[in-house]
GROMACS .gro file of C-alpha atoms in nm:
model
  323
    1UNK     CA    1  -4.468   2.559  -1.974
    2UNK     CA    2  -4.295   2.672  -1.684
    3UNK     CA    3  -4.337   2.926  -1.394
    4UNK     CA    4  -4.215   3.187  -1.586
    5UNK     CA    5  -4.482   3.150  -1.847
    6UNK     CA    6  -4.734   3.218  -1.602
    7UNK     CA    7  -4.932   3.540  -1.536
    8UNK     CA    8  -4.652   3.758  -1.325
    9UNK     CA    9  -4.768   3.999  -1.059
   10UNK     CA   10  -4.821   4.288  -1.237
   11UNK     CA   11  -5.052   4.062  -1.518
   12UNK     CA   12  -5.231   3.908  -1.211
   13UNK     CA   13  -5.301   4.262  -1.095
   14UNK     CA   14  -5.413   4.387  -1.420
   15UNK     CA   15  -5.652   4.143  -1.438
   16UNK     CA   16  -5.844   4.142  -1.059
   17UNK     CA   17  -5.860   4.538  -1.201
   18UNK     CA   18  -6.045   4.413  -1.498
   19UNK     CA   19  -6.254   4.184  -1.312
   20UNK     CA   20  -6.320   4.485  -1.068
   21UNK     CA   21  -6.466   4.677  -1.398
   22UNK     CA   22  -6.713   4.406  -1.486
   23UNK     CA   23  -6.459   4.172  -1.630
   24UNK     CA   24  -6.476   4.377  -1.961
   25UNK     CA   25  -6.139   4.612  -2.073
   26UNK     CA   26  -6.219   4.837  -2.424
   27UNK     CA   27  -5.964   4.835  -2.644
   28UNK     CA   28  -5.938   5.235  -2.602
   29UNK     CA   29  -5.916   5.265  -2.209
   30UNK     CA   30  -5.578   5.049  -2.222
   31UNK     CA   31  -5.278   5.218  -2.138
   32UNK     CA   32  -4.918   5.197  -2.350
   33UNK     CA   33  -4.757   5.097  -2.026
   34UNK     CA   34  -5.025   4.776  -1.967
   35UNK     CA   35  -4.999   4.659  -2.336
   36UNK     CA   36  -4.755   4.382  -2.282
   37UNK     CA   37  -4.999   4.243  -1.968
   38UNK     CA   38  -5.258   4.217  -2.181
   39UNK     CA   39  -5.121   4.066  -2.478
   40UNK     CA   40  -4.969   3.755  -2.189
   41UNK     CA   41  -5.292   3.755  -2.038
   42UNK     CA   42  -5.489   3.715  -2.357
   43UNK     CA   43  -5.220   3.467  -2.467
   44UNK     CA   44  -5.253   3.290  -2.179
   45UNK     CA   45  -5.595   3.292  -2.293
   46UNK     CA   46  -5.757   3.462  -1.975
   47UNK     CA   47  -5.827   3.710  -2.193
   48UNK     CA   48  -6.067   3.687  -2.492
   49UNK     CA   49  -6.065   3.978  -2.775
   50UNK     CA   50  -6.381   4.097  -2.974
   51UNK     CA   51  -6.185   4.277  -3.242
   52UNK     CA   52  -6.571   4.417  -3.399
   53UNK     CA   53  -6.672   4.536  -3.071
   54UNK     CA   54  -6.323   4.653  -2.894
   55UNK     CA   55  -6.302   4.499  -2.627
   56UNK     CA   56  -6.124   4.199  -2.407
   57UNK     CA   57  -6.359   3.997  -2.208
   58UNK     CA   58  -6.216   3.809  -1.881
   59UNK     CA   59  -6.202   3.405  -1.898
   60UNK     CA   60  -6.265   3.194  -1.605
   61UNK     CA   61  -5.894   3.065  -1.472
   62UNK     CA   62  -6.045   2.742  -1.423
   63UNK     CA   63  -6.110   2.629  -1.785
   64UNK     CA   64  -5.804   2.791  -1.837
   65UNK     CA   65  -5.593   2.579  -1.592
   66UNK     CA   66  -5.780   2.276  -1.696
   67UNK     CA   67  -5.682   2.334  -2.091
   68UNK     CA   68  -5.312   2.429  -1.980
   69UNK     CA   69  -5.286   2.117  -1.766
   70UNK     CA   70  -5.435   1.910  -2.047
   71UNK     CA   71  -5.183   2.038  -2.315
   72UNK     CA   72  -4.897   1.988  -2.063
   73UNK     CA   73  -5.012   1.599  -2.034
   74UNK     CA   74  -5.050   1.566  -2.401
   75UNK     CA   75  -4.713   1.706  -2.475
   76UNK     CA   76  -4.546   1.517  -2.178
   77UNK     CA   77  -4.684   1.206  -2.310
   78UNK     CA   78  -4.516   1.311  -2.663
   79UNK     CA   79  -4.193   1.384  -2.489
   80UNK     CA   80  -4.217   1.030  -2.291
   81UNK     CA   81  -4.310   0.851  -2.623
   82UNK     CA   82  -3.984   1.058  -2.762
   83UNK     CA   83  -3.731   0.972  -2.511
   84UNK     CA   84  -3.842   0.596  -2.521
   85UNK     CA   85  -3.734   0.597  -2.906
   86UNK     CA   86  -3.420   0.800  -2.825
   87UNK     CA   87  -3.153   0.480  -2.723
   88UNK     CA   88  -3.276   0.299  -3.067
   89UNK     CA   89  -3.232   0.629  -3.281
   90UNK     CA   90  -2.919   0.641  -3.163
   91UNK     CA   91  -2.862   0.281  -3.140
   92UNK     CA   92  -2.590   0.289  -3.487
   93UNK     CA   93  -2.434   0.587  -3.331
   94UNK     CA   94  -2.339   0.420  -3.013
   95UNK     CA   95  -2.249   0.079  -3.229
   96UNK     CA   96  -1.976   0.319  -3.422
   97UNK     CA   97  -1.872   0.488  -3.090
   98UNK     CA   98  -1.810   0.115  -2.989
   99UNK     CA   99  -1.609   0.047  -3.226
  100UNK     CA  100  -1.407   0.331  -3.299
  101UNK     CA  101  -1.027   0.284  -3.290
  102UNK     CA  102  -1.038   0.433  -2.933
  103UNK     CA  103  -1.144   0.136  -2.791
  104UNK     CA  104  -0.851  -0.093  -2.946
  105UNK     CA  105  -0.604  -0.154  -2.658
  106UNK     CA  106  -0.267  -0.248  -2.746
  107UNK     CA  107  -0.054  -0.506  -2.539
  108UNK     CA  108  -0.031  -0.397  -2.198
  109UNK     CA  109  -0.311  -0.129  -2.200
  110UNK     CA  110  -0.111   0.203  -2.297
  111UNK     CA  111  -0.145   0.400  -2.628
  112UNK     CA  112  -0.011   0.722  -2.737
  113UNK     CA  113  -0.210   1.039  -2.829
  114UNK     CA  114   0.016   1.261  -3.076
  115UNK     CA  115  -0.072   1.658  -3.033
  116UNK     CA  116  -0.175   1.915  -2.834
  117UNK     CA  117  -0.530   1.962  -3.027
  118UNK     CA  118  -0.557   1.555  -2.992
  119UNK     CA  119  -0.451   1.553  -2.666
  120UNK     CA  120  -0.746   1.801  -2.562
  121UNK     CA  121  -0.976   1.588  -2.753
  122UNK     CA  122  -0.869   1.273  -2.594
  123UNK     CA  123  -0.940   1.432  -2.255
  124UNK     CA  124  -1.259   1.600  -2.332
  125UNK     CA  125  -1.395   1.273  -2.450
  126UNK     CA  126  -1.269   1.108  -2.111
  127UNK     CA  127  -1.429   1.367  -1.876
  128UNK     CA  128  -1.737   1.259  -2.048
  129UNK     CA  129  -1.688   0.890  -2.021
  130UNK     CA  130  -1.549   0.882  -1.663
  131UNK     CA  131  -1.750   1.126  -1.487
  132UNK     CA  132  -1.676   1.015  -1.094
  133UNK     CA  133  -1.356   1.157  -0.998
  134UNK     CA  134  -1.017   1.360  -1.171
  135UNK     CA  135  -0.735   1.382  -0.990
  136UNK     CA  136  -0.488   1.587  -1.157
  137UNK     CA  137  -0.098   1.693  -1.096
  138UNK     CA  138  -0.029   2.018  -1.330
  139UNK     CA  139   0.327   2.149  -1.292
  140UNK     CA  140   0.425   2.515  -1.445
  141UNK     CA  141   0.169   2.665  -1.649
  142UNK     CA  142  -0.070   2.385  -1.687
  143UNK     CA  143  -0.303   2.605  -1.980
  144UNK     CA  144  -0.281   2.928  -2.174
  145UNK     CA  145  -0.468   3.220  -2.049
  146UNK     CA  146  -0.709   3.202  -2.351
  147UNK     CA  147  -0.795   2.869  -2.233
  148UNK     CA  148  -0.852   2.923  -1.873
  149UNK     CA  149  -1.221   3.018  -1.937
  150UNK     CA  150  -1.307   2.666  -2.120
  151UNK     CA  151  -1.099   2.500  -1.844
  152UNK     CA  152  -1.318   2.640  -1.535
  153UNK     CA  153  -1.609   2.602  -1.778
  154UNK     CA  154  -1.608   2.189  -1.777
  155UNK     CA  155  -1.469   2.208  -1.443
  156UNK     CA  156  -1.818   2.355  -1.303
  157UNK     CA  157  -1.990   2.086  -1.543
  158UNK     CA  158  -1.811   1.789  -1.407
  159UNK     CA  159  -1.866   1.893  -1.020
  160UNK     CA  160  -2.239   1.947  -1.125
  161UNK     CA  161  -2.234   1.634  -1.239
  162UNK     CA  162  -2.107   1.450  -0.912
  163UNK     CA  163  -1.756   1.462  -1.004
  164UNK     CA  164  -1.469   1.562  -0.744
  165UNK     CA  165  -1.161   1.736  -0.896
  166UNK     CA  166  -0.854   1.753  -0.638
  167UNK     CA  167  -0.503   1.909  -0.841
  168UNK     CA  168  -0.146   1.961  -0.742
  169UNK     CA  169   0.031   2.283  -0.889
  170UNK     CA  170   0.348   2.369  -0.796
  171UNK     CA  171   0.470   2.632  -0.547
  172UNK     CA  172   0.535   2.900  -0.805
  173UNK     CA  173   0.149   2.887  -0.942
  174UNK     CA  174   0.134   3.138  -0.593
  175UNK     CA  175   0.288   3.428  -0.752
  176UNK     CA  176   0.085   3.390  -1.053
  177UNK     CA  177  -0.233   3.589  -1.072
  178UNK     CA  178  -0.362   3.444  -1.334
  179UNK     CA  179  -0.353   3.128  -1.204
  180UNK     CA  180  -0.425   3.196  -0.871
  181UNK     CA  181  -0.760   3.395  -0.991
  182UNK     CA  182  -0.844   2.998  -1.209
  183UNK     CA  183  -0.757   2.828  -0.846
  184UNK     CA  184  -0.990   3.046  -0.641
  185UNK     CA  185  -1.289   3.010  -0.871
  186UNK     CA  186  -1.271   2.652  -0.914
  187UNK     CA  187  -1.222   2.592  -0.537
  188UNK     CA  188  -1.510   2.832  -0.501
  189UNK     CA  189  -1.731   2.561  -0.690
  190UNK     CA  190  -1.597   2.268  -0.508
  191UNK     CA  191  -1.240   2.163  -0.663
  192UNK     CA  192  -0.983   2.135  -0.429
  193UNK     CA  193  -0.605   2.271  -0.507
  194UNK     CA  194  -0.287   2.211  -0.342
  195UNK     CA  195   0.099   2.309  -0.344
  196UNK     CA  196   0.388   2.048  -0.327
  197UNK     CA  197   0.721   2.204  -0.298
  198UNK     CA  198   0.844   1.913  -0.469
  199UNK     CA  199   0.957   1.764  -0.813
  200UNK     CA  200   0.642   1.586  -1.051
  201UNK     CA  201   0.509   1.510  -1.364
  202UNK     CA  202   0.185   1.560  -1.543
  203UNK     CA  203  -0.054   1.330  -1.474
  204UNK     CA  204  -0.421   1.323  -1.534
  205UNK     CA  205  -0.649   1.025  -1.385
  206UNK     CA  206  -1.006   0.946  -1.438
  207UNK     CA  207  -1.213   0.738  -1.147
  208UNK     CA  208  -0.936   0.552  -1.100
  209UNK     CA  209  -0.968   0.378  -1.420
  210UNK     CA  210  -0.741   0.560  -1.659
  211UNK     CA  211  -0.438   0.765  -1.643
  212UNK     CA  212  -0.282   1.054  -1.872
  213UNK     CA  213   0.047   1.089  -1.843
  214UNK     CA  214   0.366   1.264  -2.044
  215UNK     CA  215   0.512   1.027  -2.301
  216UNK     CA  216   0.766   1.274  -2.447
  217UNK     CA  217   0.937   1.599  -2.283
  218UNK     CA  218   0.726   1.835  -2.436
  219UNK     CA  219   0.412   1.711  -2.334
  220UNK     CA  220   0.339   1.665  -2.703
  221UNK     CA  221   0.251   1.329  -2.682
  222UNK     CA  222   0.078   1.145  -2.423
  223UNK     CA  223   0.033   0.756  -2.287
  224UNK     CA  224  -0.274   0.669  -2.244
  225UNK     CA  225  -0.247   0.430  -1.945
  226UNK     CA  226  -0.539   0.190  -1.883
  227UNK     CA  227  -0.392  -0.120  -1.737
  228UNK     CA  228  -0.475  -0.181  -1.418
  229UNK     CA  229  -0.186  -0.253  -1.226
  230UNK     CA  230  -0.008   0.060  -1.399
  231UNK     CA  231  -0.322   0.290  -1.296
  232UNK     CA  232  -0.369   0.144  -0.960
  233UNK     CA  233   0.059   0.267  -0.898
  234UNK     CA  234   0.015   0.553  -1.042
  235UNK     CA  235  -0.311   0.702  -0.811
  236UNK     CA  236  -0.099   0.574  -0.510
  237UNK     CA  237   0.215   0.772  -0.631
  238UNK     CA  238  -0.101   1.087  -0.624
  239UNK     CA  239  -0.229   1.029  -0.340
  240UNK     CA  240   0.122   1.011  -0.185
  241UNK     CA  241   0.210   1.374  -0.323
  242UNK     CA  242  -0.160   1.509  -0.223
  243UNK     CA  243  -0.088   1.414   0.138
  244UNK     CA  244   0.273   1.600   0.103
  245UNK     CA  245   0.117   1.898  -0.063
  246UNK     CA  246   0.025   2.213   0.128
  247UNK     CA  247  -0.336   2.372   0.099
  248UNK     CA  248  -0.361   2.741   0.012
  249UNK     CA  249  -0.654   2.964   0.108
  250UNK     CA  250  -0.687   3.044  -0.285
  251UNK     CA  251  -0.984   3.287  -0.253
  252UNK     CA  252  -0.774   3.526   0.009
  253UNK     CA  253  -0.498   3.478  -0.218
  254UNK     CA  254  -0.687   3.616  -0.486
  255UNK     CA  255  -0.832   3.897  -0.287
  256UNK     CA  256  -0.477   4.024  -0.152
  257UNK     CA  257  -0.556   3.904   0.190
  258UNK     CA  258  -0.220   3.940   0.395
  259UNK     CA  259  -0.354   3.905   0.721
  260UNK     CA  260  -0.396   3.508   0.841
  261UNK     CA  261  -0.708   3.415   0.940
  262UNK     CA  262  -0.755   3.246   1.274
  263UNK     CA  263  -0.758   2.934   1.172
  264UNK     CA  264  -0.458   2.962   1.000
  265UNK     CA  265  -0.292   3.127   1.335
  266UNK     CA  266  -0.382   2.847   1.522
  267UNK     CA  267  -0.242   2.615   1.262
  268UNK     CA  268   0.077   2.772   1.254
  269UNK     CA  269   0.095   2.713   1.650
  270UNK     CA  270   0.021   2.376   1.638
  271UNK     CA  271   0.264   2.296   1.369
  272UNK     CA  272   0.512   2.429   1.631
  273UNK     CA  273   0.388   2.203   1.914
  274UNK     CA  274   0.194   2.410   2.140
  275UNK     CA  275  -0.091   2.211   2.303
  276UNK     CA  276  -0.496   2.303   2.261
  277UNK     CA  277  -0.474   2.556   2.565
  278UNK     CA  278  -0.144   2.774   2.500
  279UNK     CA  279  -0.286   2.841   2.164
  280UNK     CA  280  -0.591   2.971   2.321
  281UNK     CA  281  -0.414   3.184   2.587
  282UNK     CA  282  -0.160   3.268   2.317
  283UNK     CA  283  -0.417   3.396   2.053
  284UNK     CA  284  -0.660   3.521   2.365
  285UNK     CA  285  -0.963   3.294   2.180
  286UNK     CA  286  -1.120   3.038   2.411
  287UNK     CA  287  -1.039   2.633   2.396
  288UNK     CA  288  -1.408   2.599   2.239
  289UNK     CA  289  -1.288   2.815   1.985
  290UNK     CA  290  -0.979   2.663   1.950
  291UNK     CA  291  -1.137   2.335   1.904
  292UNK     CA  292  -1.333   2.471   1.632
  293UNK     CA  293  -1.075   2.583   1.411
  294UNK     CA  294  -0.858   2.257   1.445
  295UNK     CA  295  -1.187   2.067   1.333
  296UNK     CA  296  -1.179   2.284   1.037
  297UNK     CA  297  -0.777   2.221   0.989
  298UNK     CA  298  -0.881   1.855   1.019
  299UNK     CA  299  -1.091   1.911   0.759
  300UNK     CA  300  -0.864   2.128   0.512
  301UNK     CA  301  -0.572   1.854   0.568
  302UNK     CA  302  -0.781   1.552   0.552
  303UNK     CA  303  -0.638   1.457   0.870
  304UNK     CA  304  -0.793   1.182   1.123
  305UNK     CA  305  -0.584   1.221   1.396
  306UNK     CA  306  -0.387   1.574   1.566
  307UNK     CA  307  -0.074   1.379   1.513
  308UNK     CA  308  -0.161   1.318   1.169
  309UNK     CA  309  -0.215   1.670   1.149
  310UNK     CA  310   0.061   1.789   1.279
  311UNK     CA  311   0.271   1.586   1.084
  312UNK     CA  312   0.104   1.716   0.746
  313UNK     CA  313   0.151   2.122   0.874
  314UNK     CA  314   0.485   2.073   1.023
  315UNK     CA  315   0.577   1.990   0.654
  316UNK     CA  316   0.409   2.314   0.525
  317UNK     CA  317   0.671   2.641   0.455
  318UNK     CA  318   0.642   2.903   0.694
  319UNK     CA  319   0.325   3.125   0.655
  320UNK     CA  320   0.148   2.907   0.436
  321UNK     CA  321  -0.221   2.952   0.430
  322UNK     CA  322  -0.404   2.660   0.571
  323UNK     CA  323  -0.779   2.761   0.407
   0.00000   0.00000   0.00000
C-alpha cells in the first residue's frame, strides 16, 4: 500500500460528514457524485455496508490502521522471504551468463562484434554491466532519428543510476536540429556534450574498463577492446580531445537563443586577454559579478586555474557559446 491508496481529501471529508450524521450514511441519501468515496472508504474498510438494512456504518480508523499495518508486515515479511530466495532462483541463470561466449577473451583482449543490430546489443548489455561512467566520441550522425528516443531513454536510466555520460560530436551536429534538440535534453538531465573542430573516430568507453571502437570503415563491425594497456591509451587519447573540445549552451541552442548570455560575454573577453576589471567596466556589471560568471566558466571548462582557462577559450571559434 502506498500513499496513494489512502483515503484522499475529498474521502476524508466525506467521512467527518458521515461521522457528523451519527456515523450512519443510507444507501438512498448518497449522491452519484460521492459514489466513488464511498466505495474507497468502504474498501478501505472504514466503511461497513448492511446490504438488508441500507446503510454504511462508520469504522473506527484505529482498528483500521492497526489491520492495514498488520497486512503490510505480513506481506513485507513475504516480500523479504522472496528476495532472500531470488540470487539462488536465479543462481543457473547467472552460471550461463558466466559462461556465455561473451566472456571468452581472445589473445590480447580485443574481439569483433559483426552488425549494426549486434553492435546495439553488445552495447546495451555493457551499459548494464559497467554502470559508472561512458565517455563517448560520436562523429556525423551518431543515430537515426527513429532511434533518438531509445537513445535519450537509457541515457536518463544510466544518469539515474549514478552514471556520468560526457560525448564529443563534431562541429556540424550545431546546424542540426535534430541533434541539437537530443543534446539539449540529455544535458538537461545531466550529460555533458562538447564540439571539437577536429578530426576523430568513434569510440565508446565504459568506466574505464572497456572500449568500443570502429574495426572497419563502415562502422559495421566493431573491436571490442578490453586490454588494459589498450583501454588505459585510448581514455587518455579522450580525455585529450574533451579538453580541446568547445562547450555549447545546447538548451539556448535549441530554443533559438541568439543573444549571448553574460557569462558567455565575459568569456569571450577573457579569451581576448582583458583582465577581471575591464570586463566589468566593459560590460558595465560589477567585479563581484564578474567573478561570478568566471566561477561558472571554470566550471563549464573544467578549468583549475584562469590561465588554464584561458588557454581552453582562446581555442574556442569565435562566438561560441560557453553554457
Amino acid at each position: 500500500m502506498s500513499d496513494a491508496d489512502l483515503p484522499d481529501a475529498a474521502a476524508r471529508e466525506l467521512y467527518r460528514e458521515i461521522l457528523r450524521d451519527g456515523g450512519r450514511l443510507h444507501v438512498a441519501d448518497i449522491r452519484p457524485e460521492d459514489e466513488p468515496t464511498v466505495r474507497q472508504l468502504a474498501d478501505l474498510g472504514l466503511l461497513l455496508l448492511h446490504a438488508t438494512d441500507g446503510f454504511y456504518t462508520s469504522i473506527n480508523p484505529r482498528a483500521v490502521g492497526e489491520r492495514l499495518g498488520t497486512e503490510l508486515r505480513e506481506e513485507s515479511s513475504r516480500l523479504l522471504a522472496k528476495a532472500a530466495l531470488i540470487p539462488d532462483l536465479l543462481e543457473d541463470l547467472t552460471q550461463a551468463y558466466d559462461a556465455a561466449p561473451r566472456r571468452t577473451e581472445p589473445a590480447g583482449g580485443v574481439r569483433r562484434v559483426a552488425g549494426m543490430v549486434e553492435i546495439r546489443h553488445l552495447v546495451a548489455r555493457l551499459i548494464k554491466d559497467y554502470p559508472h561512467e561512458c565517455l563517448t566520441a560520436q562523429p556525423g550522425r551518431f543515430q537515426p532519428p527513429a532511434q533518438r528516443g531509445d537513445g535519450l531513454a537509457h541515457t536518463l536510466r544510466y544518469i539515474e543510476r549514478g552514471g556520468s555520460v560526457r560525448t564529443i560530436y563534431q562541429p556540424q551536429a550545431r546546424l542540426d536540429g535534430d541533434q541539437v534538440e537530443f543534446a539539449a535534453e540529455s544535458t538537461r538531465i545531466g550529460s555533458r556534450i562538447r564540439v571539437l573542430d577536429a578530426a576523430f573516430s568513434r569510440t565508446l568507453i565504459f568506466d574505464r574498463t572497456v572500449a568500443v571502437i570502429p574495426a572497419t570503415p563502415d562502422n559495421k563491425v566493431a573491436a571490442v577492446v578490453e586490454d588494459p594497456a589498450v583501454v588505459a591509451y585510448v581514455v587518455d587519447v579522450f580525455e585529450q580531445r574533451w579538453q580541446q573540445a568547445h562547450v555549447v549552451d545546447w538548451a539556448a541552442l535549441a530554443a533559438g537563443s541568439v543573444a549571448p548570455a553574460a557569462h558567455e560575454q565575459v568569456g569571450r573577453l577573457l579569451a581576448r586577454g582583458l583582465t577581471q576589471r575591464a570586463i566589468a567596466s566593459r560590460l558595465g556589471l560589477s567585479e563581484r559579478t564578474v567573478a561570478g560568471h568566471i566561477a561558472r566558466l571554470r566550471e563549464l571548462y573544467d578549468a583549475e586555474t584562469l590561465f588554464q582557462l584561458g588557454w581552453q577559450m582562446r581555442g574556442a571559434r569565435a562566438g561560441e557559446p560557453g553554457g
